[in-house]
C-alpha atoms as a PDB file:
ATOM      1  CA  MET A   1     115.664 248.293 156.862  1.00  0.00           C
ATOM      2  CA  PRO A   2     113.623 248.379 153.605  1.00  0.00           C
ATOM      3  CA  PRO A   3     114.232 251.557 151.563  1.00  0.00           C
ATOM      4  CA  THR A   4     111.800 254.486 151.955  1.00  0.00           C
ATOM      5  CA  LEU A   5     109.991 254.642 148.720  1.00  0.00           C
ATOM      6  CA  PRO A   6     108.703 257.751 147.025  1.00  0.00           C
ATOM      7  CA  THR A   7     104.914 258.247 146.885  1.00  0.00           C
ATOM      8  CA  TYR A   8     102.275 259.703 144.563  1.00  0.00           C
ATOM      9  CA  ASP A   9     102.445 262.937 146.760  1.00  0.00           C
ATOM     10  CA  ASP A  10     106.196 263.167 145.800  1.00  0.00           C
ATOM     11  CA  VAL A  11     105.187 263.008 142.075  1.00  0.00           C
ATOM     12  CA  ALA A  12     102.634 265.802 142.686  1.00  0.00           C
ATOM     13  CA  ALA A  13     105.269 267.886 144.334  1.00  0.00           C
ATOM     14  CA  ALA A  14     107.659 267.204 141.514  1.00  0.00           C
ATOM     15  CA  ALA A  15     104.991 268.447 139.034  1.00  0.00           C
ATOM     16  CA  ARG A  16     104.817 271.797 140.861  1.00  0.00           C
ATOM     17  CA  ARG A  17     108.583 272.180 140.673  1.00  0.00           C
ATOM     18  CA  LEU A  18     108.598 271.446 137.012  1.00  0.00           C
ATOM     19  CA  GLN A  19     105.866 273.890 136.073  1.00  0.00           C
ATOM     20  CA  GLY A  20     107.326 276.467 133.803  1.00  0.00           C
ATOM     21  CA  HIS A  21     110.595 274.417 133.204  1.00  0.00           C
ATOM     22  CA  ALA A  22     109.493 271.114 131.702  1.00  0.00           C
ATOM     23  CA  GLN A  23     107.402 270.876 128.518  1.00  0.00           C
ATOM     24  CA  ARG A  24     104.003 269.561 128.934  1.00  0.00           C
ATOM     25  CA  THR A  25     104.456 267.123 126.010  1.00  0.00           C
ATOM     26  CA  PRO A  26     101.589 266.233 123.659  1.00  0.00           C
ATOM     27  CA  VAL A  27      99.406 263.270 123.685  1.00  0.00           C
ATOM     28  CA  ARG A  28      98.967 261.971 120.153  1.00  0.00           C
ATOM     29  CA  ARG A  29      96.638 259.461 118.488  1.00  0.00           C
ATOM     30  CA  SER A  30      97.040 257.231 115.445  1.00  0.00           C
ATOM     31  CA  ARG A  31      94.223 255.539 113.661  1.00  0.00           C
ATOM     32  CA  MET A  32      96.739 252.899 112.361  1.00  0.00           C
ATOM     33  CA  ALA A  33      97.756 252.182 115.951  1.00  0.00           C
ATOM     34  CA  ASP A  34      94.135 251.895 117.051  1.00  0.00           C
ATOM     35  CA  ALA A  35      93.526 249.452 114.229  1.00  0.00           C
ATOM     36  CA  LEU A  36      96.663 247.322 114.809  1.00  0.00           C
ATOM     37  CA  LEU A  37      95.893 247.007 118.551  1.00  0.00           C
ATOM     38  CA  GLY A  38      92.057 247.093 118.295  1.00  0.00           C
ATOM     39  CA  ALA A  39      92.098 249.718 121.012  1.00  0.00           C
ATOM     40  CA  GLN A  40      92.091 253.440 121.720  1.00  0.00           C
ATOM     41  CA  VAL A  41      95.783 254.218 121.937  1.00  0.00           C
ATOM     42  CA  PHE A  42      97.145 257.340 123.579  1.00  0.00           C
ATOM     43  CA  PHE A  43     100.913 258.183 122.976  1.00  0.00           C
ATOM     44  CA  LYS A  44     102.546 260.439 125.527  1.00  0.00           C
ATOM     45  CA  CYS A  45     105.341 262.022 123.507  1.00  0.00           C
ATOM     46  CA  GLU A  46     108.358 262.525 125.688  1.00  0.00           C
ATOM     47  CA  ASN A  47     110.533 262.715 122.531  1.00  0.00           C
ATOM     48  CA  PHE A  48     109.311 266.367 122.491  1.00  0.00           C
ATOM     49  CA  GLN A  49     110.556 266.985 126.076  1.00  0.00           C
ATOM     50  CA  ARG A  50     113.501 269.322 126.787  1.00  0.00           C
ATOM     51  CA  ALA A  51     116.768 267.549 125.988  1.00  0.00           C
ATOM     52  CA  GLY A  52     114.713 265.040 123.949  1.00  0.00           C
ATOM     53  CA  SER A  53     113.494 262.657 126.648  1.00  0.00           C
ATOM     54  CA  PHE A  54     111.601 262.195 129.873  1.00  0.00           C
ATOM     55  CA  LYS A  55     114.858 262.329 131.758  1.00  0.00           C
ATOM     56  CA  PHE A  56     114.702 266.115 132.084  1.00  0.00           C
ATOM     57  CA  ARG A  57     111.786 265.652 134.471  1.00  0.00           C
ATOM     58  CA  GLY A  58     113.695 263.709 137.006  1.00  0.00           C
ATOM     59  CA  ALA A  59     116.960 265.526 136.624  1.00  0.00           C
ATOM     60  CA  PHE A  60     115.473 269.018 137.191  1.00  0.00           C
ATOM     61  CA  ASN A  61     113.323 267.840 140.082  1.00  0.00           C
ATOM     62  CA  ALA A  62     116.421 266.333 141.801  1.00  0.00           C
ATOM     63  CA  LEU A  63     118.799 269.270 141.204  1.00  0.00           C
ATOM     64  CA  SER A  64     116.197 271.881 142.183  1.00  0.00           C
ATOM     65  CA  GLN A  65     116.254 270.337 145.696  1.00  0.00           C
ATOM     66  CA  PHE A  66     120.123 270.624 146.035  1.00  0.00           C
ATOM     67  CA  SER A  67     121.361 272.474 149.089  1.00  0.00           C
ATOM     68  CA  ASP A  68     123.514 275.637 148.579  1.00  0.00           C
ATOM     69  CA  ALA A  69     126.534 273.500 149.402  1.00  0.00           C
ATOM     70  CA  GLN A  70     125.640 270.925 146.821  1.00  0.00           C
ATOM     71  CA  ARG A  71     124.944 273.526 144.198  1.00  0.00           C
ATOM     72  CA  LYS A  72     128.471 274.987 144.744  1.00  0.00           C
ATOM     73  CA  GLY A  73     130.091 271.623 144.666  1.00  0.00           C
ATOM     74  CA  GLY A  74     128.362 270.533 141.491  1.00  0.00           C
ATOM     75  CA  VAL A  75     126.593 267.414 140.275  1.00  0.00           C
ATOM     76  CA  LEU A  76     128.172 264.219 138.792  1.00  0.00           C
ATOM     77  CA  ALA A  77     126.115 261.689 136.828  1.00  0.00           C
ATOM     78  CA  PHE A  78     126.676 258.559 134.780  1.00  0.00           C
ATOM     79  CA  SER A  79     124.517 257.796 131.748  1.00  0.00           C
ATOM     80  CA  SER A  80     124.510 256.342 128.180  1.00  0.00           C
ATOM     81  CA  GLY A  81     123.001 259.617 127.001  1.00  0.00           C
ATOM     82  CA  ASN A  82     119.549 260.770 127.961  1.00  0.00           C
ATOM     83  CA  HIS A  83     120.195 261.208 131.729  1.00  0.00           C
ATOM     84  CA  ALA A  84     123.438 262.834 130.728  1.00  0.00           C
ATOM     85  CA  GLN A  85     121.780 265.453 128.586  1.00  0.00           C
ATOM     86  CA  ALA A  86     119.012 266.016 131.084  1.00  0.00           C
ATOM     87  CA  VAL A  87     121.459 266.595 134.041  1.00  0.00           C
ATOM     88  CA  ALA A  88     123.591 268.839 131.849  1.00  0.00           C
ATOM     89  CA  LEU A  89     120.694 271.031 130.734  1.00  0.00           C
ATOM     90  CA  SER A  90     119.158 271.165 134.174  1.00  0.00           C
ATOM     91  CA  ALA A  91     122.518 272.014 135.793  1.00  0.00           C
ATOM     92  CA  ARG A  92     122.988 274.821 133.246  1.00  0.00           C
ATOM     93  CA  LEU A  93     119.483 276.171 134.023  1.00  0.00           C
ATOM     94  CA  LEU A  94     120.103 276.043 137.725  1.00  0.00           C
ATOM     95  CA  ASP A  95     123.819 277.312 137.489  1.00  0.00           C
ATOM     96  CA  ILE A  96     125.316 274.133 138.904  1.00  0.00           C
ATOM     97  CA  PRO A  97     128.623 272.669 137.604  1.00  0.00           C
ATOM     98  CA  ALA A  98     128.195 269.225 135.981  1.00  0.00           C
ATOM     99  CA  VAL A  99     130.461 266.312 135.089  1.00  0.00           C
ATOM    100  CA  ILE A 100     128.955 263.366 133.181  1.00  0.00           C
ATOM    101  CA  VAL A 101     130.443 259.905 132.930  1.00  0.00           C
ATOM    102  CA  MET A 102     129.460 258.409 129.555  1.00  0.00           C
ATOM    103  CA  PRO A 103     130.419 255.303 127.590  1.00  0.00           C
ATOM    104  CA  GLU A 104     132.755 256.006 124.754  1.00  0.00           C
ATOM    105  CA  ASP A 105     130.462 254.250 122.295  1.00  0.00           C
ATOM    106  CA  ALA A 106     127.433 256.357 123.276  1.00  0.00           C
ATOM    107  CA  PRO A 107     125.598 257.936 120.254  1.00  0.00           C
ATOM    108  CA  ALA A 108     127.578 260.740 118.959  1.00  0.00           C
ATOM    109  CA  ALA A 109     124.541 263.056 119.095  1.00  0.00           C
ATOM    110  CA  LYS A 110     124.093 262.383 122.757  1.00  0.00           C
ATOM    111  CA  LEU A 111     127.834 262.986 123.508  1.00  0.00           C
ATOM    112  CA  ALA A 112     127.761 266.239 121.569  1.00  0.00           C
ATOM    113  CA  ALA A 113     124.557 267.565 123.063  1.00  0.00           C
ATOM    114  CA  THR A 114     125.797 266.842 126.670  1.00  0.00           C
ATOM    115  CA  ARG A 115     128.916 268.928 125.954  1.00  0.00           C
ATOM    116  CA  GLU A 116     126.890 271.639 124.280  1.00  0.00           C
ATOM    117  CA  TYR A 117     124.756 271.988 127.382  1.00  0.00           C
ATOM    118  CA  GLY A 118     127.956 272.895 129.261  1.00  0.00           C
ATOM    119  CA  ALA A 119     128.898 269.651 131.141  1.00  0.00           C
ATOM    120  CA  GLN A 120     132.340 268.110 131.217  1.00  0.00           C
ATOM    121  CA  VAL A 121     132.196 264.603 129.772  1.00  0.00           C
ATOM    122  CA  VAL A 122     134.403 261.798 131.058  1.00  0.00           C
ATOM    123  CA  THR A 123     134.250 258.655 128.844  1.00  0.00           C
ATOM    124  CA  TYR A 124     134.783 254.929 129.756  1.00  0.00           C
ATOM    125  CA  ASP A 125     134.665 251.468 128.136  1.00  0.00           C
ATOM    126  CA  ARG A 126     131.179 250.152 129.077  1.00  0.00           C
ATOM    127  CA  VAL A 127     132.240 246.487 128.569  1.00  0.00           C
ATOM    128  CA  LYS A 128     135.505 246.630 130.558  1.00  0.00           C
ATOM    129  CA  GLU A 129     134.956 249.293 133.104  1.00  0.00           C
ATOM    130  CA  ASP A 130     132.413 249.919 135.896  1.00  0.00           C
ATOM    131  CA  ARG A 131     130.721 253.298 135.450  1.00  0.00           C
ATOM    132  CA  GLU A 132     129.430 253.456 138.955  1.00  0.00           C
ATOM    133  CA  ALA A 133     132.905 252.840 140.510  1.00  0.00           C
ATOM    134  CA  ILE A 134     134.411 255.500 138.170  1.00  0.00           C
ATOM    135  CA  SER A 135     131.606 257.964 139.169  1.00  0.00           C
ATOM    136  CA  ARG A 136     131.877 257.352 142.937  1.00  0.00           C
ATOM    137  CA  ARG A 137     135.703 257.914 142.782  1.00  0.00           C
ATOM    138  CA  LEU A 138     135.380 261.142 140.781  1.00  0.00           C
ATOM    139  CA  ALA A 139     132.541 262.466 142.918  1.00  0.00           C
ATOM    140  CA  ALA A 140     134.654 261.851 146.094  1.00  0.00           C
ATOM    141  CA  GLU A 141     137.829 263.434 144.590  1.00  0.00           C
ATOM    142  CA  ARG A 142     135.950 266.538 143.322  1.00  0.00           C
ATOM    143  CA  GLY A 143     133.431 267.020 146.177  1.00  0.00           C
ATOM    144  CA  MET A 144     130.470 266.646 143.965  1.00  0.00           C
ATOM    145  CA  THR A 145     127.021 265.078 144.565  1.00  0.00           C
ATOM    146  CA  LEU A 146     126.407 261.875 142.607  1.00  0.00           C
ATOM    147  CA  LEU A 147     123.041 261.790 140.942  1.00  0.00           C
ATOM    148  CA  PRO A 148     122.132 258.232 139.728  1.00  0.00           C
ATOM    149  CA  PRO A 149     120.029 257.845 136.602  1.00  0.00           C
ATOM    150  CA  PHE A 150     117.123 255.971 138.096  1.00  0.00           C
ATOM    151  CA  ASP A 151     117.504 254.701 141.687  1.00  0.00           C
ATOM    152  CA  HIS A 152     116.794 257.935 143.505  1.00  0.00           C
ATOM    153  CA  PRO A 153     113.404 259.090 144.994  1.00  0.00           C
ATOM    154  CA  HIS A 154     113.603 262.642 143.351  1.00  0.00           C
ATOM    155  CA  ILE A 155     114.441 261.086 140.017  1.00  0.00           C
ATOM    156  CA  ILE A 156     111.507 258.537 140.262  1.00  0.00           C
ATOM    157  CA  ALA A 157     109.112 261.231 141.375  1.00  0.00           C
ATOM    158  CA  GLY A 158     110.058 263.541 138.511  1.00  0.00           C
ATOM    159  CA  GLN A 159     109.689 260.834 135.902  1.00  0.00           C
ATOM    160  CA  GLY A 160     106.184 259.975 137.138  1.00  0.00           C
ATOM    161  CA  THR A 161     104.944 263.413 136.109  1.00  0.00           C
ATOM    162  CA  SER A 162     104.775 262.162 132.552  1.00  0.00           C
ATOM    163  CA  ALA A 163     102.017 259.646 133.395  1.00  0.00           C
ATOM    164  CA  MET A 164     100.345 262.191 135.635  1.00  0.00           C
ATOM    165  CA  GLU A 165      99.955 264.540 132.629  1.00  0.00           C
ATOM    166  CA  LEU A 166      98.837 261.679 130.403  1.00  0.00           C
ATOM    167  CA  ILE A 167      96.025 260.530 132.771  1.00  0.00           C
ATOM    168  CA  GLU A 168      95.046 264.156 133.378  1.00  0.00           C
ATOM    169  CA  GLU A 169      94.425 264.469 129.652  1.00  0.00           C
ATOM    170  CA  THR A 170      92.992 261.164 128.842  1.00  0.00           C
ATOM    171  CA  GLY A 171      91.166 260.057 131.991  1.00  0.00           C
ATOM    172  CA  PRO A 172      91.466 256.482 133.380  1.00  0.00           C
ATOM    173  CA  LEU A 173      93.265 253.931 131.334  1.00  0.00           C
ATOM    174  CA  ASP A 174      92.965 250.114 131.080  1.00  0.00           C
ATOM    175  CA  HIS A 175      96.635 249.527 130.341  1.00  0.00           C
ATOM    176  CA  LEU A 176      99.841 251.634 130.435  1.00  0.00           C
ATOM    177  CA  PHE A 177     102.991 250.536 128.715  1.00  0.00           C
ATOM    178  CA  VAL A 178     106.294 252.055 129.740  1.00  0.00           C
ATOM    179  CA  CYS A 179     109.865 251.378 128.610  1.00  0.00           C
ATOM    180  CA  LEU A 180     112.200 249.759 131.142  1.00  0.00           C
ATOM    181  CA  GLY A 181     115.925 250.082 131.684  1.00  0.00           C
ATOM    182  CA  GLY A 182     116.738 250.785 135.313  1.00  0.00           C
ATOM    183  CA  GLY A 183     113.037 251.352 136.153  1.00  0.00           C
ATOM    184  CA  GLY A 184     112.904 254.980 137.145  1.00  0.00           C
ATOM    185  CA  LEU A 185     110.296 255.987 134.647  1.00  0.00           C
ATOM    186  CA  LEU A 186     108.260 252.778 135.117  1.00  0.00           C
ATOM    187  CA  SER A 187     108.383 253.202 138.895  1.00  0.00           C
ATOM    188  CA  GLY A 188     107.175 256.822 138.736  1.00  0.00           C
ATOM    189  CA  CYS A 189     104.424 256.035 136.210  1.00  0.00           C
ATOM    190  CA  ALA A 190     103.266 253.123 138.391  1.00  0.00           C
ATOM    191  CA  LEU A 191     102.880 255.332 141.442  1.00  0.00           C
ATOM    192  CA  VAL A 192     100.673 257.660 139.357  1.00  0.00           C
ATOM    193  CA  ALA A 193      98.630 254.882 137.806  1.00  0.00           C
ATOM    194  CA  ARG A 194      97.853 253.280 141.209  1.00  0.00           C
ATOM    195  CA  ALA A 195      96.657 256.685 142.564  1.00  0.00           C
ATOM    196  CA  ARG A 196      94.916 258.170 139.522  1.00  0.00           C
ATOM    197  CA  SER A 197      93.721 255.140 137.551  1.00  0.00           C
ATOM    198  CA  PRO A 198      93.514 252.197 139.988  1.00  0.00           C
ATOM    199  CA  GLY A 199      92.077 249.778 137.538  1.00  0.00           C
ATOM    200  CA  CYS A 200      94.941 250.330 135.031  1.00  0.00           C
ATOM    201  CA  GLN A 201      97.331 247.456 134.423  1.00  0.00           C
ATOM    202  CA  VAL A 202     100.875 248.691 134.190  1.00  0.00           C
ATOM    203  CA  TRP A 203     103.448 246.885 131.976  1.00  0.00           C
ATOM    204  CA  GLY A 204     107.258 247.492 131.704  1.00  0.00           C
ATOM    205  CA  VAL A 205     108.833 246.709 128.359  1.00  0.00           C
ATOM    206  CA  GLU A 206     112.606 245.898 128.256  1.00  0.00           C
ATOM    207  CA  PRO A 207     114.926 244.607 125.475  1.00  0.00           C
ATOM    208  CA  GLU A 208     114.663 240.944 124.798  1.00  0.00           C
ATOM    209  CA  ALA A 209     118.491 240.805 125.142  1.00  0.00           C
ATOM    210  CA  GLY A 210     118.381 242.497 128.561  1.00  0.00           C
ATOM    211  CA  ASN A 211     115.447 241.116 130.486  1.00  0.00           C
ATOM    212  CA  ASP A 212     117.043 241.494 133.938  1.00  0.00           C
ATOM    213  CA  ALA A 213     113.874 242.998 135.369  1.00  0.00           C
ATOM    214  CA  GLN A 214     111.795 240.147 134.074  1.00  0.00           C
ATOM    215  CA  GLN A 215     114.145 237.733 135.749  1.00  0.00           C
ATOM    216  CA  SER A 216     114.317 239.722 138.916  1.00  0.00           C
ATOM    217  CA  LEU A 217     110.515 239.788 139.468  1.00  0.00           C
ATOM    218  CA  ALA A 218     110.295 235.997 138.667  1.00  0.00           C
ATOM    219  CA  LYS A 219     113.108 235.271 141.194  1.00  0.00           C
ATOM    220  CA  GLY A 220     112.062 237.714 143.873  1.00  0.00           C
ATOM    221  CA  GLU A 221     115.493 239.418 144.027  1.00  0.00           C
ATOM    222  CA  ILE A 222     117.580 241.720 141.937  1.00  0.00           C
ATOM    223  CA  VAL A 223     119.282 239.829 139.081  1.00  0.00           C
ATOM    224  CA  ARG A 224     122.370 241.372 137.510  1.00  0.00           C
ATOM    225  CA  ILE A 225     123.266 240.556 133.934  1.00  0.00           C
ATOM    226  CA  PRO A 226     126.111 241.408 131.490  1.00  0.00           C
ATOM    227  CA  VAL A 227     125.745 244.584 129.418  1.00  0.00           C
ATOM    228  CA  PRO A 228     122.944 243.612 126.951  1.00  0.00           C
ATOM    229  CA  GLN A 229     123.664 243.866 123.211  1.00  0.00           C
ATOM    230  CA  THR A 230     120.676 245.743 121.873  1.00  0.00           C
ATOM    231  CA  ILE A 231     119.945 248.782 119.719  1.00  0.00           C
ATOM    232  CA  ALA A 232     117.988 250.217 122.658  1.00  0.00           C
ATOM    233  CA  ASP A 233     121.112 251.978 124.133  1.00  0.00           C
ATOM    234  CA  GLY A 234     119.033 253.737 126.782  1.00  0.00           C
ATOM    235  CA  ALA A 235     118.107 250.356 128.308  1.00  0.00           C
ATOM    236  CA  GLN A 236     121.468 248.672 128.318  1.00  0.00           C
ATOM    237  CA  THR A 237     121.325 248.520 132.182  1.00  0.00           C
ATOM    238  CA  GLN A 238     122.531 245.552 134.033  1.00  0.00           C
ATOM    239  CA  ALA A 239     120.230 245.559 137.070  1.00  0.00           C
ATOM    240  CA  LEU A 240     117.393 247.390 138.712  1.00  0.00           C
ATOM    241  CA  GLY A 241     117.966 249.626 141.728  1.00  0.00           C
ATOM    242  CA  ASN A 242     116.749 248.866 145.296  1.00  0.00           C
ATOM    243  CA  LEU A 243     114.025 251.529 145.065  1.00  0.00           C
ATOM    244  CA  THR A 244     112.829 250.629 141.593  1.00  0.00           C
ATOM    245  CA  PHE A 245     112.849 246.878 142.286  1.00  0.00           C
ATOM    246  CA  ALA A 246     110.692 247.425 145.335  1.00  0.00           C
ATOM    247  CA  ILE A 247     108.158 249.619 143.471  1.00  0.00           C
ATOM    248  CA  LEU A 248     108.051 247.281 140.494  1.00  0.00           C
ATOM    249  CA  ARG A 249     107.407 244.244 142.696  1.00  0.00           C
ATOM    250  CA  ARG A 250     104.550 246.035 144.385  1.00  0.00           C
ATOM    251  CA  ASP A 251     102.909 248.044 141.617  1.00  0.00           C
ATOM    252  CA  VAL A 252     103.620 246.608 138.214  1.00  0.00           C
ATOM    253  CA  ASP A 253     101.533 243.889 136.629  1.00  0.00           C
ATOM    254  CA  GLY A 254     104.209 242.345 134.499  1.00  0.00           C
ATOM    255  CA  ILE A 255     107.329 242.797 132.367  1.00  0.00           C
ATOM    256  CA  LEU A 256     107.302 242.238 128.585  1.00  0.00           C
ATOM    257  CA  THR A 257     110.206 242.133 126.211  1.00  0.00           C
ATOM    258  CA  ALA A 258     110.792 243.391 122.610  1.00  0.00           C
ATOM    259  CA  SER A 259     113.334 242.253 120.112  1.00  0.00           C
ATOM    260  CA  ASP A 260     115.595 244.577 118.161  1.00  0.00           C
ATOM    261  CA  ALA A 261     113.669 243.690 114.967  1.00  0.00           C
ATOM    262  CA  GLN A 262     110.425 244.761 116.712  1.00  0.00           C
ATOM    263  CA  LEU A 263     112.004 247.941 117.862  1.00  0.00           C
ATOM    264  CA  VAL A 264     113.187 248.751 114.289  1.00  0.00           C
ATOM    265  CA  GLU A 265     109.527 248.106 113.183  1.00  0.00           C
ATOM    266  CA  ALA A 266     108.294 250.472 115.818  1.00  0.00           C
ATOM    267  CA  VAL A 267     110.774 253.224 114.944  1.00  0.00           C
ATOM    268  CA  ARG A 268     109.682 252.909 111.314  1.00  0.00           C
ATOM    269  CA  PHE A 269     105.982 253.063 112.383  1.00  0.00           C
ATOM    270  CA  PHE A 270     106.574 256.368 114.245  1.00  0.00           C
ATOM    271  CA  ALA A 271     108.469 257.900 111.382  1.00  0.00           C
ATOM    272  CA  GLU A 272     106.170 256.812 108.568  1.00  0.00           C
ATOM    273  CA  ARG A 273     102.840 256.891 110.189  1.00  0.00           C
ATOM    274  CA  MET A 274     103.139 259.630 112.920  1.00  0.00           C
ATOM    275  CA  LYS A 275     105.985 261.701 111.366  1.00  0.00           C
ATOM    276  CA  MET A 276     107.946 261.544 114.551  1.00  0.00           C
ATOM    277  CA  VAL A 277     111.592 260.768 115.374  1.00  0.00           C
ATOM    278  CA  VAL A 278     111.702 258.163 118.167  1.00  0.00           C
ATOM    279  CA  GLU A 279     114.824 256.438 119.382  1.00  0.00           C
ATOM    280  CA  PRO A 280     114.826 252.590 119.738  1.00  0.00           C
ATOM    281  CA  THR A 281     114.524 252.807 123.515  1.00  0.00           C
ATOM    282  CA  GLY A 282     111.673 255.250 123.155  1.00  0.00           C
ATOM    283  CA  ALA A 283     109.835 252.649 120.951  1.00  0.00           C
ATOM    284  CA  LEU A 284     109.992 249.865 123.544  1.00  0.00           C
ATOM    285  CA  ALA A 285     106.596 250.533 125.098  1.00  0.00           C
ATOM    286  CA  TYR A 286     104.872 250.521 121.674  1.00  0.00           C
ATOM    287  CA  ALA A 287     106.713 247.365 120.641  1.00  0.00           C
ATOM    288  CA  GLY A 288     105.556 245.707 123.865  1.00  0.00           C
ATOM    289  CA  ALA A 289     101.950 246.684 123.342  1.00  0.00           C
ATOM    290  CA  ARG A 290     102.077 245.542 119.698  1.00  0.00           C
ATOM    291  CA  HIS A 291     103.799 242.194 120.230  1.00  0.00           C
ATOM    292  CA  GLY A 292     103.433 241.333 123.891  1.00  0.00           C
ATOM    293  CA  GLY A 293     100.524 238.977 123.378  1.00  0.00           C
ATOM    294  CA  LEU A 294      98.063 240.873 125.630  1.00  0.00           C
ATOM    295  CA  GLU A 295      94.424 241.163 124.701  1.00  0.00           C
ATOM    296  CA  LEU A 296      93.860 244.880 124.204  1.00  0.00           C
ATOM    297  CA  ALA A 297      90.690 244.854 122.044  1.00  0.00           C
ATOM    298  CA  GLY A 298      88.307 247.621 123.089  1.00  0.00           C
ATOM    299  CA  LYS A 299      90.595 248.952 125.805  1.00  0.00           C
ATOM    300  CA  ARG A 300      92.042 252.343 126.521  1.00  0.00           C
ATOM    301  CA  VAL A 301      95.810 252.089 126.290  1.00  0.00           C
ATOM    302  CA  GLY A 302      98.486 254.529 127.240  1.00  0.00           C
ATOM    303  CA  ILE A 303     101.908 254.347 125.788  1.00  0.00           C
ATOM    304  CA  ILE A 304     104.901 256.393 126.950  1.00  0.00           C
ATOM    305  CA  ILE A 305     107.293 257.315 124.118  1.00  0.00           C
ATOM    306  CA  SER A 306     110.306 257.894 126.237  1.00  0.00           C
ATOM    307  CA  GLY A 307     112.711 259.800 123.913  1.00  0.00           C
ATOM    308  CA  GLY A 308     113.889 260.779 120.450  1.00  0.00           C
ATOM    309  CA  ASN A 309     117.592 261.128 120.710  1.00  0.00           C
ATOM    310  CA  VAL A 310     118.980 259.098 117.847  1.00  0.00           C
ATOM    311  CA  ASP A 311     121.769 259.840 115.360  1.00  0.00           C
ATOM    312  CA  LEU A 312     120.284 260.688 111.953  1.00  0.00           C
ATOM    313  CA  GLY A 313     122.574 258.305 110.182  1.00  0.00           C
ATOM    314  CA  ARG A 314     121.515 255.508 112.469  1.00  0.00           C
ATOM    315  CA  LEU A 315     117.901 256.470 112.047  1.00  0.00           C
ATOM    316  CA  ALA A 316     118.290 256.380 108.268  1.00  0.00           C
ATOM    317  CA  ARG A 317     119.649 252.848 108.485  1.00  0.00           C
ATOM    318  CA  PHE A 318     116.663 251.699 110.641  1.00  0.00           C
ATOM    319  CA  LEU A 319     114.291 253.185 107.995  1.00  0.00           C
ATOM    320  CA  THR A 320     115.981 251.770 104.881  1.00  0.00           C
ATOM    321  CA  ASP A 321     117.558 248.418 105.852  1.00  0.00           C
END
């Protein structure tokens, strides 16, 4: 049987659950971005979200729907960093025990923040070990509920609230650019765009070195790749999920890619021109809009900045190299 996909109504319900818990992040403009793209550009700044990224939306929406037994048993998640922090913070707010499986080479700031939010961190080698297998084993051993980072209806619905807020503020858009790793954010945003701005073209942007989604949509089935080597650590996923693949096939107009050099350029743009800290993964959507070859002149363009969790030393290298 095909998977039961979340709907726009699920996103609207998530927005109600998140009210008073998630930040309504700002929508910012840049005259320089408008000039470079020849368009009216609206940046939805999820780098100002709680825990530093859009991931808080999905995590809180999912955990707030746990049963009493699930709350008592606790939540276990696997993540390179932003889902980790989001689950850890949401679990603390909801008084739910949390264990997070993270790669040992995850950015130090993300590891530290996850621990500071009160979660137990279990590390693994992302090249040699399978994080999903480790997580399934630990969840079974400890009686915890496994909450995946993107392929879950409550996660997808929560992430879509970012696009809902954007379109509520800007009105209909001609194009919407969204970063793409496992596809949770892009899926949720696509559900919203189809319902609230039907004429909007929705574009996912993934790392050039990790274009599994682009390959998957071209082939008509999920393509799995080795761990991509890219500075966009939040998009080092190997494959889409069943839910996200189905939504992307139905609702997304296309997938673009961005090189690491283009991501560095975008990170520098945000720091120099907009005075914002944006992590490389968070800059994917803008890099795709800037270099994706689409004709945007005179259009109304929405761009989701997905997060701002980057080590300051690493950020300094991006800005000075």
